[in-house]
Every structure is written in C-alpha cells, then in structure tokens.
Short mmCIF file of C-alpha atoms in Angstrom, two decimals:
data_model
loop_
_atom_site.label_atom_id
_atom_site.label_comp_id
_atom_site.label_asym_id
_atom_site.label_seq_id
_atom_site.Cartn_x
_atom_site.Cartn_y
_atom_site.Cartn_z
CA UNK V 179 127.38 62.32 158.85
CA UNK V 180 129.97 59.65 159.52
CA UNK V 181 133.40 59.94 157.90
CA UNK V 182 136.45 57.94 156.95
CA UNK V 183 139.33 60.19 158.02
CA UNK V 184 142.97 59.47 157.19
CA UNK V 185 145.53 61.10 159.49
CA UNK V 186 148.94 60.83 157.87
CA UNK V 187 152.50 61.85 158.59
CA UNK V 188 156.03 60.55 158.98
CA UNK V 189 157.21 58.54 161.94
CA UNK V 190 157.63 60.58 165.14
CA UNK V 191 154.81 63.02 164.30
CA UNK V 192 152.38 61.77 166.94
CA UNK V 193 149.96 59.58 164.96
CA UNK V 194 149.56 56.89 167.61
CA UNK V 195 149.38 59.49 170.38
CA UNK V 196 146.51 61.22 168.59
CA UNK V 197 144.78 57.87 168.02
CA UNK V 198 144.96 57.17 171.75
CA UNK V 199 143.72 60.68 172.55
CA UNK V 200 140.70 60.33 170.25
CA UNK V 201 139.84 57.04 171.91
CA UNK V 202 140.24 58.56 175.38
CA UNK V 203 138.06 61.56 174.60
CA UNK V 204 135.23 59.41 173.28
CA UNK V 205 135.50 56.91 176.11
CA UNK V 206 135.22 59.75 178.63
CA UNK V 207 131.84 60.58 177.06
CA UNK V 208 130.53 57.05 177.38
CA UNK V 209 131.27 55.98 173.80
CA UNK V 210 132.82 52.63 172.97
CA UNK V 211 134.96 51.85 169.98
CA UNK V 212 136.90 49.13 168.24
CA UNK V 213 140.63 49.71 167.85
CA UNK V 214 142.48 47.88 165.09
CA UNK V 215 146.23 47.90 164.66
CA UNK V 216 148.90 46.02 162.74
CA UNK V 217 152.52 45.26 163.66
CA UNK V 218 152.67 47.73 166.54
CA UNK V 219 156.07 48.25 168.19
CA UNK V 220 154.63 47.01 171.51
CA UNK V 221 153.59 43.66 170.05
CA UNK V 222 150.51 41.94 168.68
CA UNK V 223 147.16 43.39 169.70
CA UNK V 224 148.61 46.61 171.11
CA UNK V 225 148.35 50.28 170.21
CA UNK V 226 151.25 52.23 171.68
CA UNK V 227 152.83 55.63 171.37
CA UNK V 228 156.44 56.68 171.78
CA UNK V 229 155.34 58.60 174.90
CA UNK V 230 154.84 55.28 176.67
CA UNK V 231 151.03 55.09 176.40
CA UNK V 232 149.55 51.74 175.39
CA UNK V 233 146.11 50.13 175.09
CA UNK V 234 144.67 46.85 173.92
CA UNK V 235 143.69 46.54 170.27
CA UNK V 236 142.58 44.00 167.69
CA UNK V 237 145.37 42.79 165.42
CA UNK V 238 144.29 43.43 161.83
CA UNK V 239 146.35 40.68 160.27
CA UNK V 240 146.20 39.58 156.64
CA UNK V 241 142.79 38.21 155.74
CA UNK V 242 140.93 39.66 158.71
CA UNK V 243 137.57 41.08 157.64
CA UNK V 244 137.35 44.38 159.52
CA UNK V 245 133.76 45.02 158.48
CA UNK V 246 132.77 41.50 159.48
CA UNK V 247 134.47 41.89 162.86
CA UNK V 248 132.49 45.04 163.68
CA UNK V 249 129.24 43.47 162.49
CA UNK V 250 129.89 40.43 164.71
CA UNK V 251 130.52 42.68 167.71
CA UNK V 252 127.23 44.49 167.19
CA UNK V 253 125.35 41.24 166.50
CA UNK V 254 126.52 39.84 169.85
CA UNK V 255 125.12 42.88 171.62
CA UNK V 256 128.33 44.85 171.82
CA UNK V 257 128.31 48.61 171.56
CA UNK V 258 130.41 50.14 168.79
CA UNK V 259 130.28 53.91 168.32
CA UNK V 260 133.46 54.44 166.29
CA UNK V 261 136.50 52.67 164.88
CA UNK V 262 140.18 53.59 165.21
CA UNK V 263 142.85 52.05 162.99
CA UNK V 264 146.57 52.56 163.65
CA UNK V 265 149.39 51.53 161.31
CA UNK V 266 146.82 51.65 158.52
CA UNK V 267 149.54 51.70 155.87
CA UNK V 268 150.05 47.98 156.51
CA UNK V 269 146.45 47.05 155.68
CA UNK V 270 145.54 45.46 152.35
CA UNK V 271 143.52 47.61 149.92
CA UNK V 272 140.49 45.35 150.41
CA UNK V 273 140.65 46.01 154.15
CA UNK V 274 140.52 49.74 153.44
CA UNK V 275 137.40 49.07 151.36
CA UNK V 276 135.97 47.36 154.43
CA UNK V 277 136.63 50.49 156.50
CA UNK V 278 134.72 52.56 153.95
CA UNK V 279 131.87 50.08 154.18
CA UNK V 280 131.80 50.47 157.98
CA UNK V 281 131.24 54.20 157.44
CA UNK V 282 128.65 53.83 154.67
CA UNK V 283 126.66 50.81 155.88
CA UNK V 284 127.00 51.07 159.67
CA UNK V 285 127.14 54.87 159.91
CA UNK V 286 130.23 54.85 162.13
CA UNK V 287 133.18 57.23 162.10
CA UNK V 288 136.48 55.56 161.19
CA UNK V 289 139.74 57.28 162.13
CA UNK V 290 142.74 55.77 160.32
CA UNK V 291 146.35 56.68 161.11
CA UNK V 292 149.36 55.82 159.03
CA UNK V 293 152.46 56.64 157.05
CA UNK V 294 151.89 57.47 153.40
CA UNK V 295 155.19 56.38 151.84
CA UNK V 296 157.77 53.72 152.61
CA UNK V 297 161.56 53.97 152.91
CA UNK V 298 161.79 54.01 149.08
CA UNK V 299 159.36 56.99 148.88
CA UNK V 300 156.71 54.68 147.34
CA UNK V 301 153.10 54.73 148.53
CA UNK V 302 152.01 51.88 150.77
CA UNK V 303 149.05 50.10 149.10
CA UNK V 304 146.90 50.69 152.19
CA UNK V 305 147.73 54.38 152.27
CA UNK V 306 147.11 54.73 148.55
CA UNK V 307 143.66 53.20 148.93
CA UNK V 308 142.91 55.50 151.87
CA UNK V 309 143.86 58.53 149.81
CA UNK V 310 141.50 57.29 147.11
CA UNK V 311 138.55 56.61 149.45
CA UNK V 312 138.82 58.85 152.51
CA UNK V 313 136.22 61.54 153.09
CA UNK V 314 138.91 63.68 154.65
CA UNK V 315 142.72 63.70 154.65
CA UNK V 316 144.54 65.26 157.60
CA UNK V 317 148.29 65.86 157.70
CA UNK V 318 149.42 65.94 161.30
CA UNK V 319 150.73 69.32 162.35
CA UNK V 320 153.31 68.06 164.87
CA UNK V 321 156.29 68.13 162.56
CA UNK V 322 159.02 65.54 162.88
CA UNK V 323 162.49 66.97 162.28
CA UNK V 324 165.42 65.76 160.25
CA UNK V 325 168.80 65.67 161.99
CA UNK V 326 169.65 68.91 160.14
CA UNK V 327 166.71 70.73 161.74
CA UNK V 328 164.55 70.89 158.61
CA UNK V 329 161.04 69.43 158.48
CA UNK V 330 161.23 65.66 158.02
CA UNK V 331 159.16 64.42 155.09
CA UNK V 332 160.62 60.98 154.35
CA UNK V 333 161.17 57.74 156.25
CA UNK V 334 164.58 56.09 155.90
CA UNK V 335 165.45 52.47 156.69
CA UNK V 336 168.89 51.59 157.99
CA UNK V 337 170.54 48.18 158.23
CA UNK V 338 173.70 48.01 160.27
CA UNK V 339 173.59 51.78 160.53
CA UNK V 340 173.61 52.26 156.73
CA UNK V 341 170.61 53.64 154.84
CA UNK V 342 169.10 51.22 152.31
CA UNK V 343 166.64 51.85 149.48
CA UNK V 344 165.94 48.25 148.44
CA UNK V 345 164.24 45.35 150.17
CA UNK V 346 160.83 44.22 151.37
CA UNK V 347 158.34 47.04 151.81
CA UNK V 348 157.31 45.94 155.31
CA UNK V 349 160.06 45.13 157.80
CA UNK V 350 159.16 45.82 161.41
CA UNK V 351 161.61 48.08 163.20
CA UNK V 352 161.67 51.34 165.08
CA UNK V 353 163.61 54.52 165.58
CA UNK V 354 166.55 54.51 167.97
CA UNK V 355 167.37 50.85 167.28
CA UNK V 356 170.91 49.52 167.86
CA UNK V 357 173.08 50.14 164.81
CA UNK V 358 173.28 46.45 163.92
CA UNK V 359 169.50 46.10 163.72
CA UNK V 360 166.94 47.23 161.15
CA UNK V 361 166.05 50.76 162.16
CA UNK V 362 164.26 53.81 160.83
CA UNK V 363 164.95 57.52 160.78
CA UNK V 364 162.99 60.50 159.51
CA UNK V 365 164.81 62.77 157.06
CA UNK V 366 164.14 65.81 154.92
CA UNK V 367 163.95 65.14 151.17
CA UNK V 368 167.43 66.52 150.53
CA UNK V 369 169.15 64.17 152.94
CA UNK V 370 166.97 61.21 151.96
CA UNK V 371 168.04 61.72 148.35
CA UNK V 372 171.67 61.91 149.47
CA UNK V 373 171.21 58.90 151.79
CA UNK V 374 172.67 60.97 154.60
CA UNK V 375 171.44 59.86 158.00
CA UNK V 376 172.41 61.45 161.30
CA UNK V 377 175.04 58.72 161.81
CA UNK V 378 176.66 59.24 158.42
CA UNK V 379 176.57 63.02 158.85
CA UNK V 380 178.22 62.67 162.25
CA UNK V 381 180.87 60.34 160.84
CA UNK V 382 181.56 62.81 158.05
CA UNK V 383 181.91 65.66 160.51
CA UNK V 384 184.48 63.67 162.51
CA UNK V 385 186.54 62.71 159.47
CA UNK V 386 189.84 64.56 159.20
CA UNK V 387 189.97 67.23 156.54
CA UNK V 388 192.01 66.43 153.48
CA UNK V 389 195.02 68.71 153.39
CA UNK V 390 195.68 70.61 150.15
CA UNK V 391 198.53 69.30 148.08
CA UNK V 392 200.77 71.83 146.40
CA UNK V 393 203.08 71.07 143.53
CA UNK V 394 206.85 71.03 144.18
#
C-alpha cells in the first residue's frame, strides 16, 4: 500500500542526501519519479545536498498544484512511480493535502523531507500539516551536533553573526555563511534558549577574565 512518509530532522542531518539516495535506488530499478523542491540552496529547480550532490527538480512555488502536475505528467504518457519532495516545510498546507491525494487517488508513494520547526522553535505550516496527515513519520538517525557536542535539536538564525528570534519565518540562507549575511546554525535546546551560537561561545572564551576586586 502506498504511503505518505515524512522524514524530518534539523539542518545538517542528511535529509537531502537521503532524498537523493531514495531517488537513485528507485531509478536503478527502472522506476521513474517526480522530484519537487522549494528554495533549495543550489537555486530554483534543484535538489542538492551538502555533500555536493545535485539533481534537477520541479520548483514547488506558491500556488503550484502538485497533484495536478503529477496527473498532467501521467496524462501526457509520462511514467510516474513515486514522488519525492524536499524542503517540504516551505509548502503551503493545501499543497500537503495534494501530496496526500497523490497517495490516495494515484496509489503512489510520496517521500517528503523537511525541518519541523523554524528558528523561533515554531512549527512550519507545511510540517505541521505533514505531521497531521502522514502515514509514517521518520526522524533521521544521522544526528547533527551543536557546537558543544550535544545532539542538535533546534535551528538558529543569525544576522551579522548574532542569533535572532524575530523576523519572517522563511528567509533563505545556509550554514557556514559569512558573518554579515543571514545564516543558520544547529544548536541543542540549552544553547538555543541562551542564544549562544558557536561564534558567541568562542568570543566569550576569548574574553579576558574579570579580576576579583578586594576591599582596601
């Protein structure tokens, strides 16, 4: 029976790499799929991983009917055996409903990959709808690590090297960005709550100790 599967995790945990691997494995067996993505780091219509792998994809921009796209492909004689969706957190809830319809009406497996919460620790609407509708939820086992060595569970946004907790939910950026740009970093809950990124922790470690002051 076909499934809608949501693979979730923080940045740096291998979501896009797994999406590419699933596509490769099925292609090697003669299967053909449709790959959707949204706001990939490599640019429009690309699915890329931090390991340097990249493939062509269909940009799932606002208003695109994902169910309608697959139906059109099949109607024109195209072969569609499965659907992969990367950066699924950026999809609108109605687009997630369309993915569920692909599973139920077209009997195709849909593999969706995305981040559950944003830099404010709030659920992305697309991820929330996936949690509500998915047949199966999978947390990726490749654990991203906070700068302190603990398991990273939260995504932090930095602007000018400083962690921020306010602003638009979707601002495209990436890890390892120059300090003056919008960037992202994965942190454990403790350091996300304290707004302590690797840069601020490093700066604190380099600060001179305050000498004790004794009276008279």
